PDB file of C-alpha atoms and ligand atoms in Angstrom:
ATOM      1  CA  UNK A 319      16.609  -7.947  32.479  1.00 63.00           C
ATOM      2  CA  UNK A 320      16.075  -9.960  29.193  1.00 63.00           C
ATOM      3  CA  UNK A 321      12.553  -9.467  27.679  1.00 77.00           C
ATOM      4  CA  UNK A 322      11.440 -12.711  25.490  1.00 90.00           C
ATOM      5  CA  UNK A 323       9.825 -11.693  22.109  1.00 90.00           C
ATOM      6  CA  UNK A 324       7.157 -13.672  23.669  1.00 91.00           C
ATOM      7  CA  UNK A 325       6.965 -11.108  26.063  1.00 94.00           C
ATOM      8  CA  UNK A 326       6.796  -8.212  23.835  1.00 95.00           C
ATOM      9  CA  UNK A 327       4.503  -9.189  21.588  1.00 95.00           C
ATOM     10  CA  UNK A 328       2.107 -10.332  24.846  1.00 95.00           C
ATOM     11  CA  UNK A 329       2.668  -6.247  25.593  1.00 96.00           C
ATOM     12  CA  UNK A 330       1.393  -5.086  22.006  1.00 97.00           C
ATOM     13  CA  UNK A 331      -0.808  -7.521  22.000  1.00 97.00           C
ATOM     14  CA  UNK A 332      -2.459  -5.965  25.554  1.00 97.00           C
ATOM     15  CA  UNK A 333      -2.769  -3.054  23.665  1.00 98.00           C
ATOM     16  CA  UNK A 334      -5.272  -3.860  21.145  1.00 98.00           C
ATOM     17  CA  UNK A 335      -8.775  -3.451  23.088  1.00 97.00           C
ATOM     18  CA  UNK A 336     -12.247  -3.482  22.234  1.00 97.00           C
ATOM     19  CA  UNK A 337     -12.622   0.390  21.597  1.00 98.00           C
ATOM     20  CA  UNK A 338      -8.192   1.090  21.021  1.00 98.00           C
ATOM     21  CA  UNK A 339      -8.122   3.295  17.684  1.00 98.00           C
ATOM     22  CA  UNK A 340      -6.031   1.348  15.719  1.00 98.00           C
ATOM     23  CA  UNK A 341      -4.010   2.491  12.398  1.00 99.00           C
ATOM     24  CA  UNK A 342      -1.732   0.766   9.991  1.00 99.00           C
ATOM     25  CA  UNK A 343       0.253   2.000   7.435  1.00 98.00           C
ATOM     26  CA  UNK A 344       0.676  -0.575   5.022  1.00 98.00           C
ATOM     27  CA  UNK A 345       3.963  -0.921   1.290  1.00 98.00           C
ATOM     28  CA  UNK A 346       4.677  -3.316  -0.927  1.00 97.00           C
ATOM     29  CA  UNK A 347       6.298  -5.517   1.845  1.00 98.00           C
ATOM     30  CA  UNK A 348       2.714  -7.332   3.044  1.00 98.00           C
ATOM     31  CA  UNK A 349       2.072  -8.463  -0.412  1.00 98.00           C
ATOM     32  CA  UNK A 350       5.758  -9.769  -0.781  1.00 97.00           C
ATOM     33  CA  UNK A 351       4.722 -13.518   0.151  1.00 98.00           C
ATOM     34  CA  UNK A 352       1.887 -13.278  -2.208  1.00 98.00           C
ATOM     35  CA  UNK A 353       4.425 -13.302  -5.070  1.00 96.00           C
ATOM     36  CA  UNK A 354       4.009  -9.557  -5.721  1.00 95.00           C
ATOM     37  CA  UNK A 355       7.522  -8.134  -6.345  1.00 94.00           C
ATOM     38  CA  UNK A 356       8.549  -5.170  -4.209  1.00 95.00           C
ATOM     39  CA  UNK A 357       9.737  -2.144  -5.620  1.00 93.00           C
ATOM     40  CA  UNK A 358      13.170  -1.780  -3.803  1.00 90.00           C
ATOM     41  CA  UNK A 359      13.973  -5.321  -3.143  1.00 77.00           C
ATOM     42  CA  UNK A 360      15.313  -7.758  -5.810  1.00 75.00           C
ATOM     43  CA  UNK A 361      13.487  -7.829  -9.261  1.00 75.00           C
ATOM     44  CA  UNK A 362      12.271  -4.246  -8.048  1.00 78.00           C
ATOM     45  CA  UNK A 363      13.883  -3.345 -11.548  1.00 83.00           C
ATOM     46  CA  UNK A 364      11.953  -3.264 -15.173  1.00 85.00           C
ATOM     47  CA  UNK A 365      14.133  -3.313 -17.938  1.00 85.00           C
ATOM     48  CA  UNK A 366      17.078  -1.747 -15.674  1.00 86.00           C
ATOM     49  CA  UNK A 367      14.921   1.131 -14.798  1.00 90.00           C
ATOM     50  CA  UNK A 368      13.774   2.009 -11.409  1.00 91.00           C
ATOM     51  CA  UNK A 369      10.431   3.189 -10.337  1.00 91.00           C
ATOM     52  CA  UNK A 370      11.106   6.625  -9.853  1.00 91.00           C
ATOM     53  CA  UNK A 371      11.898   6.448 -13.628  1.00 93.00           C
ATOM     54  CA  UNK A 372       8.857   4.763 -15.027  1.00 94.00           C
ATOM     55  CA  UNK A 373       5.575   6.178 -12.402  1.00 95.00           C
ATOM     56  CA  UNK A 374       5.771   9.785 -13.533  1.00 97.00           C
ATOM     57  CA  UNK A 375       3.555  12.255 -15.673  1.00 97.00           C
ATOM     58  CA  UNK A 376       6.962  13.252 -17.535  1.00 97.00           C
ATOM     59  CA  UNK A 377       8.052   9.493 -18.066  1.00 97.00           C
ATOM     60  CA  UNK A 378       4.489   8.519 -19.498  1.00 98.00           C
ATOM     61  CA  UNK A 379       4.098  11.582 -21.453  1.00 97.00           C
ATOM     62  CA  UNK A 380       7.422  10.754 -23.299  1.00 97.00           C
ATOM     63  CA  UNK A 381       6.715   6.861 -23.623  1.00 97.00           C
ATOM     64  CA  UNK A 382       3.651   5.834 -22.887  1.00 98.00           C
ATOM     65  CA  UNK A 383       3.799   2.660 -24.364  1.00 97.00           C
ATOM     66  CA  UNK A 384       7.207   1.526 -22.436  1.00 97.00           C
ATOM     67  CA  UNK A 385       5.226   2.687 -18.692  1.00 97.00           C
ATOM     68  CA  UNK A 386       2.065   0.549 -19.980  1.00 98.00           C
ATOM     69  CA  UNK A 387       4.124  -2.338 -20.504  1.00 97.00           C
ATOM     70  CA  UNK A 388       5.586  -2.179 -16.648  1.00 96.00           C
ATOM     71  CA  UNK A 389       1.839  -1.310 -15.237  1.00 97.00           C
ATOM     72  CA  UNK A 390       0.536  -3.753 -17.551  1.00 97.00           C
ATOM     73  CA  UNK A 391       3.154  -6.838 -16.720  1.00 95.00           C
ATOM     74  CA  UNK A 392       2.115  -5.879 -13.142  1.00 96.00           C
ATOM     75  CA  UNK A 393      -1.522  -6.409 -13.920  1.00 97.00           C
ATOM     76  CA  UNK A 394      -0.896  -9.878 -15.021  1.00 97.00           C
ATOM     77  CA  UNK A 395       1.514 -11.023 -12.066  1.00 96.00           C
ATOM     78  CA  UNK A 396      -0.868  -9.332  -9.592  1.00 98.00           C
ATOM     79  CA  UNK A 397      -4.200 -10.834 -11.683  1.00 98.00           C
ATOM     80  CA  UNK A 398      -2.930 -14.210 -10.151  1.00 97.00           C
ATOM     81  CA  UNK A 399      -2.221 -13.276  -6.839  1.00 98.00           C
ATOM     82  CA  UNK A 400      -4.069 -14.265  -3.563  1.00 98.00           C
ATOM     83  CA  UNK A 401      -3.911 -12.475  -0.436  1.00 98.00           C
ATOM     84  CA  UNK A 402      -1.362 -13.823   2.604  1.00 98.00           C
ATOM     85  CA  UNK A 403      -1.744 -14.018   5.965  1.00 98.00           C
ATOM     86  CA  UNK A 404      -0.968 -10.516   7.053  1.00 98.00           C
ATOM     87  CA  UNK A 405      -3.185  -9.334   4.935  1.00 98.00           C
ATOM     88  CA  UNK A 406      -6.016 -11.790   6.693  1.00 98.00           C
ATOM     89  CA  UNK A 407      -4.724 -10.469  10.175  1.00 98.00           C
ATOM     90  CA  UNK A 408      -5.463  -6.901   8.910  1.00 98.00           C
ATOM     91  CA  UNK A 409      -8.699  -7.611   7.513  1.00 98.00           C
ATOM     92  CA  UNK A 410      -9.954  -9.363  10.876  1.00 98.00           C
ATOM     93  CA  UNK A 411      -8.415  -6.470  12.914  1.00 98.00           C
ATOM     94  CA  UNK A 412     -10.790  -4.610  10.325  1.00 98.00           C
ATOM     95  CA  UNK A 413     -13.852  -6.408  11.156  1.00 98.00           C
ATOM     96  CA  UNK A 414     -12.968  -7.006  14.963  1.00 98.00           C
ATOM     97  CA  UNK A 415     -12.140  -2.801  15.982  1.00 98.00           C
ATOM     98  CA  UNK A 416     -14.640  -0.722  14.945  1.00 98.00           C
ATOM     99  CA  UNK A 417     -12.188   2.441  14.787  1.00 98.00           C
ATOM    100  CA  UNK A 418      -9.398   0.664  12.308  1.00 98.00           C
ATOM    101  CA  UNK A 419      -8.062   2.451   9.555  1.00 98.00           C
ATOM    102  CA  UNK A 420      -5.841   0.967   7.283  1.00 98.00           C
ATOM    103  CA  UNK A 421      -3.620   3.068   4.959  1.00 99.00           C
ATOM    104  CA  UNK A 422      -2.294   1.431   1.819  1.00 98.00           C
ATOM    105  CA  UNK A 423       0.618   2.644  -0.718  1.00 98.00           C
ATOM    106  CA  UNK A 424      -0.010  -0.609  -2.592  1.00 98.00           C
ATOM    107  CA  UNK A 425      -2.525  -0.595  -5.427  1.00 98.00           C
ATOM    108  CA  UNK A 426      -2.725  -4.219  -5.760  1.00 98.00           C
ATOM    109  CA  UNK A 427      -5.999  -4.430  -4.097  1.00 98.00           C
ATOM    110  CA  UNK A 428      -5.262  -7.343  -1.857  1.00 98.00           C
ATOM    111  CA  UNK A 429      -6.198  -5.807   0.968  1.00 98.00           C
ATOM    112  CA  UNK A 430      -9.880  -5.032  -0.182  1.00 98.00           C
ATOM    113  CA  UNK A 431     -10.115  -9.310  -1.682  1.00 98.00           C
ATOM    114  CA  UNK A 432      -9.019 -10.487   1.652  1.00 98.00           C
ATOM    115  CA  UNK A 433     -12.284  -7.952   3.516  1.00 98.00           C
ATOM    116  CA  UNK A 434     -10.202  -5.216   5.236  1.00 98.00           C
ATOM    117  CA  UNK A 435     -12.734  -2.529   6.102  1.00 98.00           C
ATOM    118  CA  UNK A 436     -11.921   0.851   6.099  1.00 98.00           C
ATOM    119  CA  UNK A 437      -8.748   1.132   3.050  1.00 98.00           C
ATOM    120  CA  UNK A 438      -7.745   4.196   2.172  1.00 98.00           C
ATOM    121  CA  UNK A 439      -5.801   3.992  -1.246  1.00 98.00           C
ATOM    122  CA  UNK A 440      -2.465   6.625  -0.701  1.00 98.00           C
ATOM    123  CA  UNK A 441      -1.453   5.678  -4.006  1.00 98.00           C
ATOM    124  CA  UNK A 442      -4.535   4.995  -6.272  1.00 98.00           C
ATOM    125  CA  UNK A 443      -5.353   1.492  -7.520  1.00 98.00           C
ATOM    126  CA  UNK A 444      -3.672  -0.406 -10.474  1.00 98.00           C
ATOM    127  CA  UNK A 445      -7.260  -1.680 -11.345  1.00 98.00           C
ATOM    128  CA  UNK A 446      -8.478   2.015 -12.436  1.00 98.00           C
ATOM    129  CA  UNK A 447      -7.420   4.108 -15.201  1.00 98.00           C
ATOM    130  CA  UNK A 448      -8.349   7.344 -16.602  1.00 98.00           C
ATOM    131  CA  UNK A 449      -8.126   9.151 -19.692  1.00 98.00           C
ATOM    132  CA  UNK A 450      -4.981  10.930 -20.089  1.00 98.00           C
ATOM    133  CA  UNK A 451      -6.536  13.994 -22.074  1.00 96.00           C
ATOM    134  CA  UNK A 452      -9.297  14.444 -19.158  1.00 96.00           C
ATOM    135  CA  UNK A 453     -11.960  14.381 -22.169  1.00 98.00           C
ATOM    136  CA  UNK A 454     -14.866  16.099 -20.428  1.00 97.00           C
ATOM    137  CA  UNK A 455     -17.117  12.905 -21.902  1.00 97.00           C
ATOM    138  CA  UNK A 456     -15.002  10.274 -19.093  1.00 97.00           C
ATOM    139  CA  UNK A 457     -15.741   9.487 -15.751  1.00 97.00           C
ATOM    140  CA  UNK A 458     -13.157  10.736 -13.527  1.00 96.00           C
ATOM    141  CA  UNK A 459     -11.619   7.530 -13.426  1.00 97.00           C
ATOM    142  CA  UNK A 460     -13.131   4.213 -13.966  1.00 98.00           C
ATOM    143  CA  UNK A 461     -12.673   0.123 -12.824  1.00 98.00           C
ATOM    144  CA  UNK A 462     -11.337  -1.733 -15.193  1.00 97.00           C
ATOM    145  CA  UNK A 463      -9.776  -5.310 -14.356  1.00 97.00           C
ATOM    146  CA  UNK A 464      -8.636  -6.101 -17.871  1.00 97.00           C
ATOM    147  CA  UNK A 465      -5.151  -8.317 -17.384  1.00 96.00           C
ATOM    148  CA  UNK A 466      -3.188  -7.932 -19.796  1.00 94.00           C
ATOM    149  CA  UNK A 467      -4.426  -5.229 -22.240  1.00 97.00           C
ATOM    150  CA  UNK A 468      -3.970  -6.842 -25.924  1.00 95.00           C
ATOM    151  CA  UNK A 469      -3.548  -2.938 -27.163  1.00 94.00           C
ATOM    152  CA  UNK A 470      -1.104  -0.929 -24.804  1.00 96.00           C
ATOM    153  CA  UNK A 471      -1.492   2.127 -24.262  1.00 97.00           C
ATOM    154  CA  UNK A 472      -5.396   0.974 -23.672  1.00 98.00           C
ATOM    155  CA  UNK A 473      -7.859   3.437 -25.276  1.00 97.00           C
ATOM    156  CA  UNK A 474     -10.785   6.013 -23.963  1.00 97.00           C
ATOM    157  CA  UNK A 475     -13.990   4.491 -24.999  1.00 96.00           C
ATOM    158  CA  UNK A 476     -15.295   8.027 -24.544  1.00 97.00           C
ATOM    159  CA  UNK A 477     -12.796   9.998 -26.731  1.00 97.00           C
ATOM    160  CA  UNK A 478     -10.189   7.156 -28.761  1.00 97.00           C
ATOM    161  CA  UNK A 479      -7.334   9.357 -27.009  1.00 97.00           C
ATOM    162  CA  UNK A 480      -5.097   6.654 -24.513  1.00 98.00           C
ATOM    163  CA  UNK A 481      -5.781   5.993 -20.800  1.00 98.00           C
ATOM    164  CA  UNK A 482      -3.303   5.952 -17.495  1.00 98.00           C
ATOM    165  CA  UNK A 483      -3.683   4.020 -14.363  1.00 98.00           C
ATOM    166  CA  UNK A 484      -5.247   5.404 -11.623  1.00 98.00           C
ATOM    167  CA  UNK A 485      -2.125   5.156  -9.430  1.00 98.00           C
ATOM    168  CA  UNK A 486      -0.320   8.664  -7.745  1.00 98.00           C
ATOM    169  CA  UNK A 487       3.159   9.040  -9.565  1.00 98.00           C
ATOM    170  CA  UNK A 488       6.234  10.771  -8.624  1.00 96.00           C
ATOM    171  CA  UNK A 489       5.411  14.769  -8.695  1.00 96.00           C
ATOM    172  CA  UNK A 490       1.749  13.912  -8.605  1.00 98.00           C
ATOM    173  CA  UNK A 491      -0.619  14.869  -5.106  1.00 97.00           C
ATOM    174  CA  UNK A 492      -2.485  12.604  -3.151  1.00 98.00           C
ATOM    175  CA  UNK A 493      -6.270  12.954  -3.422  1.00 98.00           C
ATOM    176  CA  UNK A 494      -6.990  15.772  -0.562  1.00 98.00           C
ATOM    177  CA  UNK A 495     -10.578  13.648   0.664  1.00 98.00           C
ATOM    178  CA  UNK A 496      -7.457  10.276   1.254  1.00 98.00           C
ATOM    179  CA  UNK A 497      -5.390  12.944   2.825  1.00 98.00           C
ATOM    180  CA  UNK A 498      -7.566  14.280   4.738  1.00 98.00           C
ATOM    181  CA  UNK A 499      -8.899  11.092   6.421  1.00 98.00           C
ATOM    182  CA  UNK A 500      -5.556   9.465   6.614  1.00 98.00           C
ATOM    183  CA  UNK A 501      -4.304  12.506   8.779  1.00 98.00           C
ATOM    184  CA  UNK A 502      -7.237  12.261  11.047  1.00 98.00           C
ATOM    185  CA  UNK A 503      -6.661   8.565  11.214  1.00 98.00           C
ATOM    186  CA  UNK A 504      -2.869   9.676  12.863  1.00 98.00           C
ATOM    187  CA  UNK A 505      -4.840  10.576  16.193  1.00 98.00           C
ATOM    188  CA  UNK A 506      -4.776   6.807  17.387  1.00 98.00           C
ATOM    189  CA  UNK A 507      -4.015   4.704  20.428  1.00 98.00           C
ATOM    190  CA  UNK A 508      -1.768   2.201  17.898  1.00 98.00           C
ATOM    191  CA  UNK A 509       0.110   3.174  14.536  1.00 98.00           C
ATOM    192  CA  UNK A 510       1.568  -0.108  12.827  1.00 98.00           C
ATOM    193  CA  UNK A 511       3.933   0.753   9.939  1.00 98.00           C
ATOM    194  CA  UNK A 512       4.493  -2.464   7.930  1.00 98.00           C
ATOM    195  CA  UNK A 513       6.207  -3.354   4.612  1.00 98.00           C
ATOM    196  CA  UNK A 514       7.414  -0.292   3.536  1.00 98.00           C
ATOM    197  CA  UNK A 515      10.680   1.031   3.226  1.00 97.00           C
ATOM    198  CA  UNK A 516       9.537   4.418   4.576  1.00 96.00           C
ATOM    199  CA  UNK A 517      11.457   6.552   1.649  1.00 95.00           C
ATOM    200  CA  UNK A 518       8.707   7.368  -0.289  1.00 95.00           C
ATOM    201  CA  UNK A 519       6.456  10.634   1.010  1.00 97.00           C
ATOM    202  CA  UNK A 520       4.156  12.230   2.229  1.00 97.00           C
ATOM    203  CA  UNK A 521       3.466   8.253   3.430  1.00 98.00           C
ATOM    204  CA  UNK A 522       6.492   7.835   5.048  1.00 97.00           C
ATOM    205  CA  UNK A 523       5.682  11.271   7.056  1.00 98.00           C
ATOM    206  CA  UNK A 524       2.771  10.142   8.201  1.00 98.00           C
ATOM    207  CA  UNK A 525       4.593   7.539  10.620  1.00 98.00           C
ATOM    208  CA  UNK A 526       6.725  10.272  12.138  1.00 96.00           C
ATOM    209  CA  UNK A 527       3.014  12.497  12.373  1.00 98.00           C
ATOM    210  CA  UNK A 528       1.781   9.378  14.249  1.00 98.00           C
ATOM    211  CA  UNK A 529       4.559   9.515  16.377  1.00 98.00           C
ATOM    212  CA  UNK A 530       4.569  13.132  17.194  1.00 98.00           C
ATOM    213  CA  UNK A 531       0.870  13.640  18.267  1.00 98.00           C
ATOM    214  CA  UNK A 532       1.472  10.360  20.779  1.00 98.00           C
ATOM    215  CA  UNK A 533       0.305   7.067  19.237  1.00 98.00           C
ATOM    216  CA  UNK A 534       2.556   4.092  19.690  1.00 98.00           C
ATOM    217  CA  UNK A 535       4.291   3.180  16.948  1.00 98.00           C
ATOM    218  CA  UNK A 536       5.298  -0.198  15.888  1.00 98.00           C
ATOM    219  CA  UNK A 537       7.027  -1.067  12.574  1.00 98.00           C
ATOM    220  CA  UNK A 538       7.080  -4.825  11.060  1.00 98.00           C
ATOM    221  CA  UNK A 539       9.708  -5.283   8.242  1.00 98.00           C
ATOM    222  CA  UNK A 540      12.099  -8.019   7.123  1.00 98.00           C
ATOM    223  CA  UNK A 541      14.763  -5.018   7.500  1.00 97.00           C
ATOM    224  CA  UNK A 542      15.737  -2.187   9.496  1.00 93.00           C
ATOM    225  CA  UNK A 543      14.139   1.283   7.479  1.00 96.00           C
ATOM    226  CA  UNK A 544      15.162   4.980   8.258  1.00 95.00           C
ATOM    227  CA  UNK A 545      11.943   4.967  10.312  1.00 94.00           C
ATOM    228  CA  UNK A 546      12.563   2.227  12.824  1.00 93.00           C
ATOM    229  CA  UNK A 547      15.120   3.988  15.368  1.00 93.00           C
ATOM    230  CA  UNK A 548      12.069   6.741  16.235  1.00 94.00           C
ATOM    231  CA  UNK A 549       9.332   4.711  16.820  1.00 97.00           C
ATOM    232  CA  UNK A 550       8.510   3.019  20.190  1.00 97.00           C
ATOM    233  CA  UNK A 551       9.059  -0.424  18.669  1.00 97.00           C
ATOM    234  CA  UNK A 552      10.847  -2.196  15.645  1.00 96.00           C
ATOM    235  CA  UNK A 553       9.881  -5.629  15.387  1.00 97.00           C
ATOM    236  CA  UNK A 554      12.003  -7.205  12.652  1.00 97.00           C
ATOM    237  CA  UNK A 555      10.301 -10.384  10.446  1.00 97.00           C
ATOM    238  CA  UNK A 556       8.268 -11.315   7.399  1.00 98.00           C
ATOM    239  CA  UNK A 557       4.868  -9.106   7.992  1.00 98.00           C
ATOM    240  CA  UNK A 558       2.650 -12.362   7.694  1.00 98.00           C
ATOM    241  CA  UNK A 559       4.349 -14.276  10.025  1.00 98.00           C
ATOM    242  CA  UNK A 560       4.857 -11.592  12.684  1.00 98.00           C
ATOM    243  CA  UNK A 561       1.385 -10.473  12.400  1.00 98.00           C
ATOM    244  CA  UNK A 562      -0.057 -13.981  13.021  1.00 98.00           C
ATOM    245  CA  UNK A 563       2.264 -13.933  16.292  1.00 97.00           C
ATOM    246  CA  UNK A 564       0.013 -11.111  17.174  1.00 98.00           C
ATOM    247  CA  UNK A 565      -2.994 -12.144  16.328  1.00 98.00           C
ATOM    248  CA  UNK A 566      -2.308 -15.070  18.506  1.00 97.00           C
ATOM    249  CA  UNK A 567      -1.273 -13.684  21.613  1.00 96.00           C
ATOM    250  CA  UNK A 568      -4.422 -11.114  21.102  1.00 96.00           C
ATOM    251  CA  UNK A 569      -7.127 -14.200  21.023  1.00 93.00           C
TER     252      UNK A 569
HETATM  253  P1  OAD B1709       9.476  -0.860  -1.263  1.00 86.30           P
HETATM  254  O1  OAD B1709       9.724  -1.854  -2.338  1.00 86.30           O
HETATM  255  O2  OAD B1709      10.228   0.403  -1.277  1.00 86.30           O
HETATM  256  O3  OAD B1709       9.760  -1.520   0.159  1.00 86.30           O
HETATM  257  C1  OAD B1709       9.254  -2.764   0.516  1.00 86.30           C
HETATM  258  C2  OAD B1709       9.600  -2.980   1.970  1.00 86.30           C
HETATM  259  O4  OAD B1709       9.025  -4.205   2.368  1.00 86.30           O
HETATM  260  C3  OAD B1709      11.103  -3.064   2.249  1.00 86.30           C
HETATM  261  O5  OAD B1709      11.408  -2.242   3.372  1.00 86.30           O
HETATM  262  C4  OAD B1709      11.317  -4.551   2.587  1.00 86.30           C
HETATM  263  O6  OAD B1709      12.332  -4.739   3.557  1.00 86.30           O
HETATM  264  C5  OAD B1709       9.983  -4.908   3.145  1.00 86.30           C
HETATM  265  N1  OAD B1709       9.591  -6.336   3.030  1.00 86.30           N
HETATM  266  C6  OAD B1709       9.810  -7.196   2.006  1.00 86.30           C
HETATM  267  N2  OAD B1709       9.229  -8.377   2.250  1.00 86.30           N
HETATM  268  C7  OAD B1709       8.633  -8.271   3.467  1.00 86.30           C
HETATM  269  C8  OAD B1709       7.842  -9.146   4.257  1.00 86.30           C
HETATM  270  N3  OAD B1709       7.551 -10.397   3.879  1.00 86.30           N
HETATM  271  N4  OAD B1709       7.391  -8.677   5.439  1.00 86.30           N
HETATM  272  C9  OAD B1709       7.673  -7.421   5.858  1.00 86.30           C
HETATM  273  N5  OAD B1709       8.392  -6.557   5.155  1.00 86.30           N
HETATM  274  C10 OAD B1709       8.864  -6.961   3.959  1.00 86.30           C
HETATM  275  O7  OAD B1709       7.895  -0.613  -1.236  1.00 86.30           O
HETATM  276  P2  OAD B1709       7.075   0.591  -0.562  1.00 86.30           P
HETATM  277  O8  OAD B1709       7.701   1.078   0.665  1.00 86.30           O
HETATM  278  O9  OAD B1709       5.668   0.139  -0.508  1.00 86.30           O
HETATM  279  O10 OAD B1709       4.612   4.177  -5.122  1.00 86.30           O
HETATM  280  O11 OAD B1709       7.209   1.680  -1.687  1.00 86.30           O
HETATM  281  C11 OAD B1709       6.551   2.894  -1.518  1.00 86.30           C
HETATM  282  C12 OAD B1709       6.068   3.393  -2.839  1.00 86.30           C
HETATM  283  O12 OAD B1709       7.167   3.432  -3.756  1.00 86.30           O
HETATM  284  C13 OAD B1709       5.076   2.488  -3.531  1.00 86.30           C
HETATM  285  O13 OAD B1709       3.760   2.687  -3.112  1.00 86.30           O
HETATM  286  C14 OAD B1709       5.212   2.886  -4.957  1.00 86.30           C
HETATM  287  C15 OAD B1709       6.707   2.977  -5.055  1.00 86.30           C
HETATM  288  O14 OAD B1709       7.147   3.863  -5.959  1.00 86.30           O
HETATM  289  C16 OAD B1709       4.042   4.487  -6.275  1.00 86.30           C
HETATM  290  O15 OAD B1709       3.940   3.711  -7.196  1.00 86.30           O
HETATM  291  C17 OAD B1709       3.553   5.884  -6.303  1.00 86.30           C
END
């Protein structure tokens, strides 16, 4: 028997119900049609160096100035960005299910400007920094929507010594309080993995976690990832078109 992809997105779609715990794992995919460039796809490279390369302690502590420039360039681009339609969807499904969670790696904050309730930030924000020295006179971190810095590396208004960005780099842990509640969030009727290539972890892990203690998984991407052949079902297509074709059939 042939099933219609009307058909199986009318089946997800009879999933989501009024009290269904509902969890999403969201990457740098869903903010790909608001003109945010993805890390892995094309233009993913800065100066012919790759991510891995530029988000560490090591790589910042050698250059600051050259990882700056790449968080600071991102600023700007992301500065003029407006949230898409998947990340409307989400922020509805935010409002609409009072037991949504939504897990971010991206820390372009498009996901809190279009109303999602309920982020958790895996991977910090882009729009906080803190000082690099940890002077005991700083906040822990701080908001600071400057974009572009005229002075790179920005400076500690509490000690003169530079800042970083408030994002988790390569080597670095996630906050345990964002771990904590992301794990518990695992325990859920529906786990939707979109946008990400599922190579970075511990996020990619938590898809497979999902899986394991019995939620079904979904996984919207333009591409097939390492995750997709475990989970219940791969739905292949750009994240804010696919998740308006679920959002239909749900209304
Ligand atoms: P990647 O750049 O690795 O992957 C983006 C994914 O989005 C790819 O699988 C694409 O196929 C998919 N994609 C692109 N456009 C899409 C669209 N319109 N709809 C659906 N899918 C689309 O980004 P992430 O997986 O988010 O970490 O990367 C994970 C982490 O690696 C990031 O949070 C960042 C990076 O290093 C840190 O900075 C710590």
């Amino acid at each position: 028997m042939i099933t219609s992809v009307s058909e199986i997105l009318a089946e997800l779609a009879s999933r989501f119900r009024p009290d269904s715990r509902i969890t999403v794992l969201t990457g740098a995919g869903v903010s790909a049609a608001s003109g945010v460039p993805t890390f892995r796809g094309p233009g993913g490279l800065y100066k012919n160096r790759r991510v891995e390369q530029i988000g560490t302690p090591e790589a910042f502590g050698r250059d600051p100035q050259f990882v700056w420039e790449w968080y600071n360039w991102r600023r700007e681009v992301i500065a003029t960005k407006q949230p898409n339609r998947a990340h409307e969807v989400l922020a509805r499904w935010s409002q609409r299910y009072p037991r949504f969670t939504l897990i971010t790696q991206n820390v372009d904050g498009l996901h809190e400007r279009a109303g999602t309730q309920n982020v958790l930030r895996f991977h910090g924000s882009i729009w906080e920094v803190l000082c690099w020295e940890r002077c005991k006179q700083s906040p822990p971190r701080w908001r600071d929507e400057t974009a572009p810095f005229t002075e790179i590396p920005p400076r500690c208004p509490y000690c003169g010594g530079i800042v970083r960005p408030g994002v988790v780099w390569f080597g670095e842990g996630i906050d345990p309080e964002v771990m904590k509640r992301s794990m518990d969030a695992l325990d859920c009727d529906i786990f939707l993995t979109i946008g990400t290539s599922a190579v970075v972890y511990p996020a990619a892990g938590l898809i497979h976690e999902a899986k394991t203690r019995g939620a079904f998984t979904v996984e919207i991407n333009i591409e097939t990832t390492p995750a997709a052949a475990s989970l219940d079902l791969p739905l292949e297509g750009p994240a804010e078109e696919v998740l308006d074709h679920i959002e239909r059939f749900i209304l």
